[in-house]
CSV table of C-alpha atoms in Angstrom, one decimal:
chain,number,residue,atom,x,y,z
A,1,MET,CA,2.4,3.3,-35.2
A,2,THR,CA,1.0,3.1,-38.7
A,3,SER,CA,1.7,5.6,-41.5
A,4,SER,CA,-2.1,6.2,-41.3
A,5,THR,CA,-1.7,7.5,-37.3
A,6,PRO,CA,-2.3,11.4,-37.2
A,7,ARG,CA,1.3,13.0,-36.1
A,8,LEU,CA,0.2,16.1,-33.3
A,9,GLY,CA,3.0,19.6,-33.0
A,10,ARG,CA,6.2,18.9,-34.7
A,11,PRO,CA,7.3,15.2,-35.8
A,12,ALA,CA,10.7,14.1,-33.3
A,13,THR,CA,14.4,15.2,-34.1
A,14,SER,CA,16.1,13.4,-31.9
A,15,GLY,CA,16.8,9.8,-31.2
A,16,ALA,CA,17.6,7.7,-34.0
A,17,LYS,CA,14.5,7.3,-36.8
A,18,ALA,CA,11.6,5.1,-36.5
A,19,PRO,CA,12.8,0.9,-37.0
A,20,ALA,CA,10.8,-0.7,-39.0
A,21,GLY,CA,10.9,-4.2,-39.5
A,22,SER,CA,14.0,-6.0,-37.0
A,23,ASN,CA,15.0,-2.8,-36.2
A,24,LEU,CA,11.5,-2.6,-34.0
A,25,ARG,CA,12.1,-5.9,-33.0
A,26,SER,CA,15.8,-4.5,-31.7
A,27,ALA,CA,14.2,-1.3,-30.1
A,28,VAL,CA,11.6,-3.6,-28.2
A,29,GLY,CA,14.7,-5.0,-27.2
A,30,PHE,CA,16.3,-2.7,-25.4
A,31,LEU,CA,13.2,-1.8,-23.9
A,32,ILE,CA,13.3,-5.2,-22.8
A,33,CYS,CA,16.2,-4.6,-21.4
A,34,VAL,CA,15.6,-1.6,-19.3
A,35,GLU,CA,12.7,-3.0,-17.6
A,36,LEU,CA,14.5,-5.6,-16.7
A,37,VAL,CA,16.7,-3.1,-14.7
A,38,SER,CA,13.6,-2.1,-13.9
A,39,GLY,CA,12.2,-4.9,-12.1
A,40,MET,CA,15.5,-5.7,-10.6
A,41,VAL,CA,16.0,-2.6,-8.8
A,42,GLN,CA,12.5,-3.1,-7.5
A,43,GLY,CA,12.7,-6.2,-6.3
A,44,PHE,CA,16.6,-5.5,-5.3
A,45,TYR,CA,15.5,-3.5,-1.3
A,46,PRO,CA,12.9,-5.9,0.8
A,47,PRO,CA,15.5,-8.8,1.2
A,48,LEU,CA,17.8,-6.0,2.5
A,49,LEU,CA,15.7,-4.4,4.0
A,50,ALA,CA,15.7,-5.6,7.9
A,51,GLY,CA,19.3,-5.4,7.9
A,52,PHE,CA,19.5,-1.5,6.2
A,53,GLY,CA,16.9,-1.2,8.9
A,54,ALA,CA,18.5,-2.6,11.7
A,55,GLU,CA,22.1,-0.4,10.8
A,56,LEU,CA,20.0,2.8,10.9
A,57,HIS,CA,17.7,2.0,14.5
A,58,VAL,CA,14.4,2.0,12.6
A,59,GLY,CA,12.2,-0.4,13.5
A,60,ALA,CA,9.6,-2.3,11.6
A,61,GLY,CA,6.8,0.1,11.7
A,62,PRO,CA,8.9,3.3,10.3
A,63,LEU,CA,10.8,1.3,8.1
A,64,ASN,CA,7.5,0.9,5.7
A,65,TRP,CA,8.6,4.7,5.1
A,66,PHE,CA,10.8,3.6,3.2
A,67,SER,CA,7.9,2.4,-0.1
A,68,SER,CA,5.7,5.1,1.3
A,69,VAL,CA,7.9,7.8,0.4
A,70,HIS,CA,8.9,5.9,-2.8
A,71,LEU,CA,5.4,5.7,-4.2
A,72,LEU,CA,4.4,8.7,-3.7
A,73,ALA,CA,6.9,10.2,-5.3
A,74,ALA,CA,6.0,7.6,-8.1
A,75,ALA,CA,2.0,8.9,-8.1
A,76,VAL,CA,3.0,11.8,-8.8
A,77,SER,CA,6.4,11.9,-11.5
A,78,VAL,CA,4.0,9.2,-13.4
A,79,PRO,CA,1.0,11.3,-15.0
A,80,VAL,CA,4.1,14.6,-15.0
A,81,PHE,CA,6.6,12.3,-17.1
A,82,ALA,CA,3.9,10.5,-18.9
A,83,ALA,CA,2.8,14.0,-20.4
A,84,LEU,CA,5.6,15.0,-21.1
A,85,GLY,CA,6.5,12.3,-22.4
A,86,ASP,CA,3.4,12.6,-25.0
A,87,ARG,CA,4.8,17.1,-25.5
A,88,PHE,CA,8.5,16.3,-25.7
A,89,GLY,CA,8.9,12.7,-26.5
A,90,HIS,CA,8.7,9.7,-24.3
A,91,ARG,CA,12.6,8.1,-24.7
A,92,ARG,CA,13.8,11.6,-24.0
A,93,LEU,CA,12.0,11.3,-20.7
A,94,LEU,CA,12.8,7.8,-19.9
A,95,SER,CA,16.1,9.3,-20.3
A,96,VAL,CA,15.3,11.9,-17.2
A,97,ALA,CA,13.5,9.2,-15.0
A,98,VAL,CA,16.5,6.9,-16.2
A,99,TRP,CA,19.5,9.0,-14.3
A,100,SER,CA,17.3,10.0,-11.8
A,101,VAL,CA,16.6,6.9,-10.5
A,102,ALA,CA,19.6,6.7,-10.3
A,103,ALA,CA,20.9,9.2,-8.2
A,104,GLY,CA,18.3,8.8,-5.8
A,105,ALA,CA,20.6,5.2,-5.1
A,106,LEU,CA,23.3,6.8,-5.0
A,107,LEU,CA,22.2,8.7,-1.7
A,108,VAL,CA,19.9,5.3,-0.9
A,109,VAL,CA,24.0,3.9,-0.5
A,110,LEU,CA,25.5,7.2,0.8
A,111,ALA,CA,22.8,8.5,3.7
A,112,PRO,CA,24.3,8.1,7.1
A,113,VAL,CA,20.7,9.0,8.6
A,114,TYR,CA,17.2,7.3,7.7
A,115,PRO,CA,16.1,11.1,6.6
A,116,LEU,CA,18.9,11.2,3.5
A,117,ALA,CA,17.7,7.3,2.8
A,118,LEU,CA,14.1,8.9,2.1
A,119,LEU,CA,14.9,11.8,0.3
A,120,GLY,CA,17.1,9.3,-2.0
A,121,ARG,CA,13.8,7.3,-2.6
A,122,VAL,CA,11.9,10.0,-3.6
A,123,LEU,CA,14.4,10.1,-6.1
A,124,GLN,CA,13.9,7.4,-7.6
A,125,GLY,CA,9.8,7.8,-8.2
A,126,PRO,CA,9.8,8.2,-11.6
A,127,LEU,CA,10.8,4.3,-11.8
A,128,ALA,CA,7.5,3.8,-12.1
A,129,ALA,CA,7.1,5.8,-15.0
A,130,TRP,CA,9.5,3.5,-17.2
A,131,ILE,CA,6.9,0.9,-18.1
A,132,ALA,CA,4.6,4.1,-18.7
A,133,LEU,CA,7.4,5.8,-21.4
A,134,GLU,CA,8.1,2.5,-22.6
A,135,ILE,CA,3.9,1.4,-23.4
A,136,ALA,CA,4.1,4.7,-24.9
A,137,LEU,CA,7.1,3.9,-27.2
A,138,VAL,CA,5.9,0.4,-28.1
A,139,ARG,CA,2.5,1.6,-29.3
A,140,ASP,CA,4.1,4.6,-31.3
A,141,LYS,CA,5.7,1.8,-33.1
A,142,ALA,CA,3.3,-1.0,-33.5
A,143,THR,CA,-0.6,-1.2,-33.5
A,144,GLY,CA,-2.8,-4.5,-32.7
A,145,PRO,CA,-1.3,-8.3,-32.1
A,146,ALA,CA,2.2,-6.8,-32.4
A,147,ALA,CA,1.9,-3.8,-30.3
A,148,ASN,CA,-0.1,-6.8,-27.5
A,149,ARG,CA,3.1,-8.8,-27.7
A,150,ALA,CA,5.5,-6.2,-27.0
A,151,ILE,CA,3.7,-5.3,-24.2
A,152,GLY,CA,3.6,-8.5,-22.3
A,153,TRP,CA,7.0,-9.1,-22.8
A,154,LEU,CA,7.8,-6.0,-21.1
A,155,ALA,CA,5.5,-7.2,-18.1
A,156,GLY,CA,7.5,-10.0,-18.5
A,157,ALA,CA,11.0,-8.2,-18.1
A,158,LEU,CA,9.5,-6.4,-15.3
A,159,THR,CA,8.9,-9.7,-13.2
A,160,ALA,CA,11.8,-11.4,-14.3
A,161,GLY,CA,13.5,-8.5,-12.9
A,162,LEU,CA,12.3,-8.7,-9.6
A,163,VAL,CA,13.0,-12.2,-9.4
A,164,LEU,CA,16.2,-11.5,-10.0
A,165,GLY,CA,16.4,-8.6,-8.1
A,166,GLY,CA,15.3,-10.4,-5.0
A,167,LEU,CA,17.3,-13.9,-5.8
A,168,VAL,CA,20.7,-11.8,-6.0
A,169,SER,CA,20.3,-8.9,-3.3
A,170,GLY,CA,20.4,-11.5,-0.1
A,171,PRO,CA,23.5,-13.3,-1.8
A,172,LEU,CA,25.6,-10.0,-3.0
A,173,GLU,CA,25.0,-8.8,0.9
A,174,GLU,CA,27.7,-12.0,1.3
A,175,LEU,CA,29.7,-11.7,-0.9
A,176,LEU,CA,30.2,-7.6,-0.8
A,177,GLY,CA,30.5,-8.0,2.8
A,178,GLY,CA,28.1,-5.6,3.7
A,179,VAL,CA,24.4,-3.8,2.9
A,180,ARG,CA,25.9,-0.8,1.9
A,181,PRO,CA,28.0,-2.4,-0.9
A,182,ALA,CA,25.5,-4.2,-2.4
A,183,LEU,CA,23.1,-1.4,-2.0
A,184,ALA,CA,25.6,-0.1,-4.3
A,185,VAL,CA,24.3,-2.5,-7.4
A,186,PRO,CA,21.5,-0.5,-8.7
A,187,VAL,CA,23.5,2.6,-9.0
A,188,VAL,CA,25.2,0.8,-11.9
A,189,LEU,CA,23.0,-1.1,-13.2
A,190,THR,CA,20.5,2.5,-13.5
A,191,ALA,CA,23.8,4.4,-15.1
A,192,LEU,CA,24.3,0.9,-17.5
A,193,CYS,CA,20.5,1.7,-18.6
A,194,GLY,CA,20.8,5.7,-19.0
A,195,LEU,CA,23.1,4.7,-21.9
A,196,VAL,CA,21.3,2.2,-23.3
A,197,THR,CA,18.2,5.3,-23.4
A,198,LYS,CA,20.2,7.5,-24.6
A,199,PHE,CA,22.1,5.9,-27.6
A,200,LEU,CA,20.3,3.2,-28.5
A,201,ILE,CA,16.8,3.4,-28.5
A,202,PRO,CA,14.9,5.1,-31.0
A,203,GLU,CA,12.6,8.5,-30.1
A,204,SER,CA,8.7,8.5,-30.1
A,205,SER,CA,6.8,10.5,-33.2
A,206,VAL,CA,3.6,11.5,-32.3
A,207,ARG,CA,3.4,14.8,-30.1
A,208,THR,CA,0.2,16.1,-28.0
A,209,VAL,CA,0.2,20.0,-27.8
A,210,ARG,CA,-0.6,20.8,-24.4
A,211,LYS,CA,0.5,22.5,-21.4
A,212,ILE,CA,1.9,20.2,-18.2
A,213,ASP,CA,-0.5,20.9,-14.7
A,214,TRP,CA,1.5,21.6,-12.6
A,215,THR,CA,-0.5,23.1,-10.8
A,216,GLY,CA,-2.7,19.5,-10.7
A,217,ALA,CA,0.8,18.5,-9.3
A,218,ALA,CA,1.7,19.6,-7.2
A,219,GLY,CA,-2.2,19.8,-5.1
A,220,LEU,CA,-1.7,15.9,-5.6
A,221,SER,CA,2.0,15.6,-4.1
A,222,ALA,CA,0.4,18.3,-1.1
A,223,ALA,CA,-3.2,15.9,-1.2
A,224,LEU,CA,-0.7,12.7,-1.1
A,225,ALA,CA,1.7,14.2,1.5
A,226,LEU,CA,-1.0,15.1,3.9
A,227,VAL,CA,-2.6,12.2,4.2
A,228,LEU,CA,0.4,10.6,4.6
A,229,LEU,CA,1.7,12.8,7.5
A,230,GLY,CA,-2.0,12.1,9.0
A,231,LEU,CA,-1.4,8.4,9.1
A,232,SER,CA,2.2,8.5,10.0
A,233,GLN,CA,1.2,10.7,13.2
A,234,ALA,CA,-2.6,7.8,14.2
A,235,GLY,CA,0.7,5.7,14.1
A,236,ARG,CA,2.3,7.3,16.8
A,237,ALA,CA,-0.6,8.8,18.6
A,238,GLY,CA,-4.0,7.1,18.2
A,239,TRP,CA,-6.0,7.2,15.4
A,240,GLY,CA,-8.1,9.6,18.1
A,241,SER,CA,-5.4,12.1,17.9
A,242,PRO,CA,-6.4,16.0,17.2
A,243,ALA,CA,-3.4,16.2,15.6
A,244,ALA,CA,-3.5,12.9,13.5
A,245,LEU,CA,-7.6,13.8,12.6
A,246,ALA,CA,-6.7,17.1,11.5
A,247,THR,CA,-4.2,16.6,9.1
A,248,LEU,CA,-6.1,14.0,7.6
A,249,VAL,CA,-9.2,15.5,7.1
A,250,ALA,CA,-6.5,18.5,5.7
A,251,GLY,CA,-5.3,15.9,2.8
A,252,ALA,CA,-9.3,14.5,2.1
A,253,VAL,CA,-10.1,18.8,1.1
A,254,VAL,CA,-7.2,18.9,-0.9
A,255,LEU,CA,-7.4,15.9,-2.3
A,256,ALA,CA,-11.6,17.0,-3.3
A,257,ALA,CA,-10.0,20.4,-4.5
A,258,TRP,CA,-7.4,18.7,-6.4
A,259,VAL,CA,-9.9,16.4,-8.7
A,260,TRP,CA,-12.4,19.2,-8.9
A,261,TRP,CA,-9.6,21.3,-10.5
A,262,GLU,CA,-8.8,18.2,-12.5
A,263,ARG,CA,-11.7,17.5,-14.2
A,264,ARG,CA,-12.2,21.4,-15.1
A,265,THR,CA,-8.7,22.0,-16.5
A,266,PRO,CA,-8.0,21.9,-20.0
A,267,GLY,CA,-5.2,19.9,-19.7
A,268,PRO,CA,-5.3,18.0,-16.2
A,269,LEU,CA,-2.4,15.9,-15.1
A,270,VAL,CA,-4.3,12.9,-15.0
A,271,ASP,CA,-7.6,12.3,-16.7
A,272,THR,CA,-10.8,11.4,-14.1
A,273,ARG,CA,-12.5,11.1,-17.4
A,274,MET,CA,-10.5,7.8,-17.3
A,275,PHE,CA,-12.1,6.7,-13.9
A,276,THR,CA,-16.0,7.4,-15.2
A,277,SER,CA,-15.8,5.8,-18.7
A,278,ARG,CA,-17.2,2.8,-18.5
A,279,ALA,CA,-14.7,1.1,-20.6
A,280,MET,CA,-11.9,2.1,-17.8
A,281,TRP,CA,-13.6,2.3,-14.3
A,282,PRO,CA,-13.6,-1.4,-13.1
A,283,ALA,CA,-9.8,-1.3,-13.8
A,284,MET,CA,-9.1,1.4,-12.5
A,285,ALA,CA,-10.3,-0.3,-9.7
A,286,ALA,CA,-8.6,-3.4,-9.7
A,287,THR,CA,-5.0,-1.4,-10.2
A,288,LEU,CA,-5.9,0.6,-7.5
A,289,LEU,CA,-6.9,-2.4,-5.0
A,290,PHE,CA,-4.0,-4.7,-6.8
A,291,GLY,CA,-1.6,-1.6,-5.7
A,292,VAL,CA,-3.2,-2.1,-2.0
A,293,CYS,CA,-1.8,-5.3,-2.2
A,294,PHE,CA,1.5,-5.8,-4.1
A,295,PHE,CA,3.1,-3.3,-2.3
A,296,GLY,CA,1.3,-3.4,1.5
A,297,ASN,CA,3.3,-6.8,2.1
A,298,GLN,CA,6.2,-5.6,0.8
A,299,VAL,CA,8.0,-4.6,4.2
A,300,PRO,CA,5.9,-6.9,6.2
A,301,LEU,CA,6.5,-9.9,4.3
A,302,VAL,CA,10.3,-9.4,4.9
A,303,THR,CA,10.5,-8.3,8.3
A,304,PHE,CA,8.1,-11.4,9.6
A,305,LEU,CA,11.0,-13.9,7.5
A,306,ALA,CA,13.3,-12.2,9.6
A,307,ALA,CA,11.7,-12.1,12.9
A,308,LYS,CA,13.6,-14.8,15.6
A,309,PRO,CA,10.8,-16.5,16.9
A,310,ALA,CA,12.3,-17.0,20.7
A,311,ALA,CA,12.7,-13.2,20.5
A,312,ALA,CA,9.0,-12.1,18.8
A,313,GLY,CA,7.1,-15.7,19.2
A,314,TYR,CA,6.9,-15.3,15.2
A,315,GLY,CA,9.0,-15.4,12.3
A,316,PHE,CA,11.4,-18.2,11.1
A,317,GLY,CA,14.4,-15.6,11.8
A,318,LEU,CA,15.7,-16.1,8.5
A,319,SER,CA,19.2,-14.5,6.9
A,320,ALA,CA,19.0,-11.8,3.8
A,321,GLN,CA,20.0,-14.7,1.8
A,322,SER,CA,17.7,-16.5,2.7
A,323,ILE,CA,14.3,-14.1,2.5
A,324,SER,CA,16.3,-13.8,-0.8
A,325,LEU,CA,15.4,-17.1,-1.6
A,326,VAL,CA,11.7,-16.3,-0.5
A,327,VAL,CA,11.1,-13.3,-2.0
A,328,ALA,CA,12.2,-14.7,-5.7
A,329,LEU,CA,9.8,-18.0,-4.7
A,330,ASN,CA,7.2,-15.3,-4.8
A,331,PHE,CA,8.5,-12.8,-7.1
A,332,LEU,CA,9.2,-16.2,-10.1
A,333,ALA,CA,5.5,-17.2,-9.7
A,334,ALA,CA,4.8,-13.4,-10.0
A,335,VAL,CA,7.2,-14.2,-13.8
A,336,ALA,CA,5.3,-17.2,-14.8
A,337,GLY,CA,1.5,-15.4,-14.2
A,338,SER,CA,2.8,-12.9,-16.2
A,339,ALA,CA,4.4,-15.4,-19.4
A,340,GLY,CA,0.9,-17.4,-18.5
A,341,TYR,CA,-1.1,-14.0,-19.6
A,342,GLY,CA,-1.1,-14.1,-23.3
A,343,ARG,CA,-2.6,-17.8,-23.7
A,344,LEU,CA,-4.9,-17.3,-21.3
A,345,ALA,CA,-6.3,-14.6,-22.1
A,346,THR,CA,-7.4,-16.5,-25.8
A,347,LEU,CA,-9.2,-19.0,-23.4
A,348,ALA,CA,-10.8,-16.7,-20.6
A,349,GLY,CA,-11.2,-13.1,-22.6
A,350,PRO,CA,-9.2,-10.1,-20.5
A,351,ARG,CA,-11.8,-9.8,-18.0
A,352,GLY,CA,-10.9,-13.7,-17.4
A,353,VAL,CA,-7.5,-13.1,-16.9
A,354,LEU,CA,-8.6,-10.1,-14.9
A,355,ALA,CA,-10.8,-12.2,-12.6
A,356,ILE,CA,-8.4,-15.1,-11.9
A,357,GLY,CA,-5.5,-13.2,-10.8
A,358,ILE,CA,-7.5,-11.0,-8.1
A,359,GLY,CA,-8.8,-14.3,-7.3
A,360,LEU,CA,-5.4,-15.9,-6.9
A,361,SER,CA,-4.3,-12.9,-5.2
A,362,ALA,CA,-7.4,-12.7,-2.0
A,363,ALA,CA,-6.8,-16.1,-1.6
A,364,GLY,CA,-3.2,-16.2,-1.3
A,365,PHE,CA,-3.5,-12.6,1.3
A,366,LEU,CA,-6.2,-15.0,3.3
A,367,SER,CA,-3.8,-18.2,3.2
A,368,MET,CA,-1.5,-15.9,5.0
A,369,ALA,CA,-3.0,-14.3,6.9
A,370,LEU,CA,-4.6,-17.8,8.3
A,371,LEU,CA,-1.8,-19.9,8.1
A,372,HIS,CA,1.8,-18.5,8.9
A,373,ALA,CA,3.3,-21.0,11.3
A,374,THR,CA,5.2,-23.1,9.3
A,375,ILE,CA,7.4,-21.6,6.5
A,376,GLY,CA,5.7,-24.3,3.9
A,377,ALA,CA,2.6,-22.1,4.6
A,378,VAL,CA,3.7,-19.2,4.2
A,379,LEU,CA,5.5,-20.2,0.7
A,380,GLY,CA,2.6,-22.0,-0.9
A,381,ALA,CA,0.3,-18.5,0.0
A,382,LEU,CA,3.2,-16.3,-1.9
A,383,VAL,CA,3.1,-18.7,-5.0
A,384,ALA,CA,-1.0,-18.1,-5.2
A,385,THR,CA,-0.1,-14.3,-4.6
A,386,GLY,CA,2.8,-14.3,-7.1
A,387,LEU,CA,0.2,-16.1,-9.7
A,388,GLY,CA,-2.5,-13.4,-8.9
A,389,MET,CA,0.4,-10.2,-9.2
A,390,GLY,CA,1.5,-11.8,-12.2
A,391,LEU,CA,-1.3,-12.5,-14.3
A,392,LEU,CA,-2.1,-8.7,-13.1
A,393,LEU,CA,0.9,-7.1,-14.7
A,394,GLY,CA,0.9,-8.5,-17.7
A,395,GLY,CA,-3.7,-7.9,-17.8
A,396,LEU,CA,-3.8,-4.4,-16.5
A,397,PRO,CA,-1.8,-2.7,-18.8
A,398,ALA,CA,-2.5,-4.0,-22.0
A,399,TYR,CA,-6.5,-3.7,-20.7
A,400,ILE,CA,-6.0,-0.2,-20.4
A,401,SER,CA,-3.5,1.1,-23.2
A,402,GLY,CA,-5.7,-0.8,-25.2
A,403,ALA,CA,-8.7,0.8,-25.3
A,404,ALA,CA,-7.6,4.4,-25.3
A,405,PRO,CA,-6.8,6.8,-28.2
A,406,LYS,CA,-4.3,6.5,-29.7
A,407,ASP,CA,-2.6,9.9,-29.1
A,408,ARG,CA,-3.5,9.5,-25.2
A,409,VAL,CA,-1.4,6.2,-24.4
A,410,GLY,CA,0.7,8.0,-22.7
A,411,ILE,CA,-1.6,9.5,-20.7
A,412,ALA,CA,-3.3,6.6,-20.2
A,413,SER,CA,-0.9,4.1,-19.1
A,414,GLY,CA,0.3,6.9,-17.1
A,415,THR,CA,-2.7,6.9,-15.2
A,416,TYR,CA,-2.3,3.3,-14.2
A,417,SER,CA,0.5,3.4,-12.7
A,418,THR,CA,-0.7,6.8,-11.0
A,419,VAL,CA,-3.0,4.5,-9.8
A,420,LYS,CA,-1.3,2.0,-8.8
A,421,VAL,CA,1.2,3.8,-6.7
A,422,LEU,CA,-1.7,5.8,-5.6
A,423,GLY,CA,-3.1,2.2,-3.4
A,424,GLY,CA,0.6,0.9,-2.8
A,425,SER,CA,1.8,4.4,-1.3
A,426,VAL,CA,-1.4,5.0,1.3
A,427,ALA,CA,-1.7,1.1,1.8
A,428,THR,CA,2.6,1.1,3.2
A,429,ALA,CA,1.5,3.9,5.2
A,430,VAL,CA,-1.4,2.1,6.3
A,431,VAL,CA,0.6,-1.0,7.2
A,432,GLY,CA,3.5,0.9,8.8
A,433,THR,CA,0.5,2.5,11.0
A,434,LEU,CA,-1.0,-1.0,11.8
A,435,LEU,CA,2.6,-2.9,12.7
A,436,SER,CA,3.0,0.5,15.3
A,437,SER,CA,0.1,0.0,16.9
A,438,PHE,CA,0.2,-4.2,17.7
A,439,LEU,CA,3.6,-3.9,19.4
A,440,SER,CA,5.1,-6.9,21.8
A,441,GLY,CA,5.2,-6.4,25.1
A,442,GLY,CA,7.2,-2.5,25.0
A,443,ALA,CA,9.7,-4.6,22.6
A,444,GLY,CA,8.6,-1.8,20.3
A,445,ALA,CA,8.2,-5.3,17.8
A,446,PRO,CA,5.4,-5.7,16.0
A,447,ALA,CA,3.3,-8.3,17.3
A,448,GLU,CA,2.0,-11.2,15.3
A,449,THR,CA,-1.5,-9.7,15.9
A,450,GLY,CA,-0.3,-6.8,13.2
A,451,TYR,CA,0.8,-9.1,10.6
A,452,THR,CA,-2.4,-11.3,10.7
A,453,VAL,CA,-4.0,-8.0,10.4
A,454,VAL,CA,-1.9,-6.8,7.4
A,455,TRP,CA,-2.5,-9.8,5.4
A,456,SER,CA,-6.0,-10.0,6.1
A,457,VAL,CA,-6.5,-6.5,4.6
A,458,CYS,CA,-4.7,-7.1,1.2
A,459,ALA,CA,-7.1,-10.4,1.0
A,460,GLY,CA,-10.4,-7.9,1.4
A,461,CYS,CA,-8.8,-5.7,-0.7
A,462,ALA,CA,-8.2,-8.3,-3.7
A,463,ALA,CA,-11.8,-9.9,-2.7
A,464,LEU,CA,-13.9,-6.3,-3.0
A,465,GLY,CA,-11.7,-6.0,-6.6
A,466,LEU,CA,-12.9,-8.9,-7.6
A,467,LEU,CA,-16.9,-8.0,-6.4
A,468,VAL,CA,-16.1,-5.0,-8.2
A,469,LEU,CA,-15.3,-6.4,-11.8
A,470,ALA,CA,-18.6,-8.5,-11.2
A,471,ALA,CA,-21.0,-6.1,-10.5
A,472,ALA,CA,-19.5,-3.7,-13.5
A,473,TRP,CA,-19.0,-5.8,-16.0
A,474,ALA,CA,-22.6,-7.8,-15.8
A,475,ARG,CA,-24.5,-5.0,-16.5
A,476,ARG,CA,-22.2,-5.3,-20.1
A,477,GLU,CA,-21.2,-7.6,-22.9
A,478,GLU,CA,-18.8,-5.1,-24.7
A,479,PRO,CA,-16.5,-2.3,-23.3
A,480,GLU,CA,-16.9,1.2,-23.7
A,481,PRO,CA,-14.6,3.4,-26.2
A,482,ILE,CA,-13.0,5.8,-24.3
A,483,GLU,CA,-14.1,9.2,-26.0
A,484,LYS,CA,-11.7,11.5,-27.5
């Protein structure tokens, strides 16, 4: 950050001094390495889920909870870690987040039963906070085009990591002789990141002096837990189940109370004013729907590819190694989209990039819903969705962090990540419920209709996001900055 930026509270006293010139590039380089591992960890698990579920005797519907509980923890941990980072230092909290992910990855490897694996995924929730803390570190050291380029590189590292993780996890399962040894790889990678974060990344210099909204964190946790529990009950007993309805209503009530609290407390966990700002609310709405599409398709795609046509009547019976190649293609397209964000933003503007990204995603999911009988059709759809998601991964955080006040970038970036994983956590639970609601012939496996419905919902959410952006931006020429 430039020298004219005001510093609030005490300056950082731990870590290296603020870098300049080549040292700045070095610090950003280490952050890129950390975010590359973040992407690898996220991309590493999907190709292995079918085999992991089979080993623990978990079906396609319940297997979605592997993502749901992780995203629930992420939705809470992102704003908490971002707020703590704004107060105590973003590098310090990034280090804590990295070691939490390492511990969770180790528990997943060792878990003898599915509930313990889910607990490990809860510990991995702070993974979603990595990029928010990294963006805050970048904004602390640079402004303007330099900061935007660095954020673009972080987004590119994330998507590149997704490709690498998805590409190598299946072959590593074959090479190491099982899914458990392969799952140990994220443990090693995150432990190395812990050392890099501790010793090679400088601390941020700006501090905000405010209390952490622990009441808001507890309220958000309770609301999400109730909603996801209600969705789980609906999947088992039906949407008309009194227990499911009561739990969902309770979750809605707690969520409303949480919003009321956040709007009135002096230091909210999530700054809900960002949802009403003319500059931010369209991007926040698009982020929520983006989370639904991005996370909602991960488990269904893998289980569909792994399904054996002779038994299920659909799918391709792919091995973990082949699934890795398909997933990697999707992520590689996302890398291309993220890498092309800067040039496309110059031609079409930030708004144009967001619209193009959502439009490509909607087209890809619609194609998946209608044309999934051949592997070629599926691959074509995945390229479209990957390009769209890549543009959004680069465009949304840059748009949101650029509109935020200088001393609230951590909160703004955390809010972006929170909204994204909020959409994803609910989406994965809904997807699991939908797949469990469309079972084929008493075999316990989802019917093909379930997958069609899931991809149609993703396409509809993407189209809704495009409509929201178009309607909001048609009313004004320039974005309105958020007031401090």
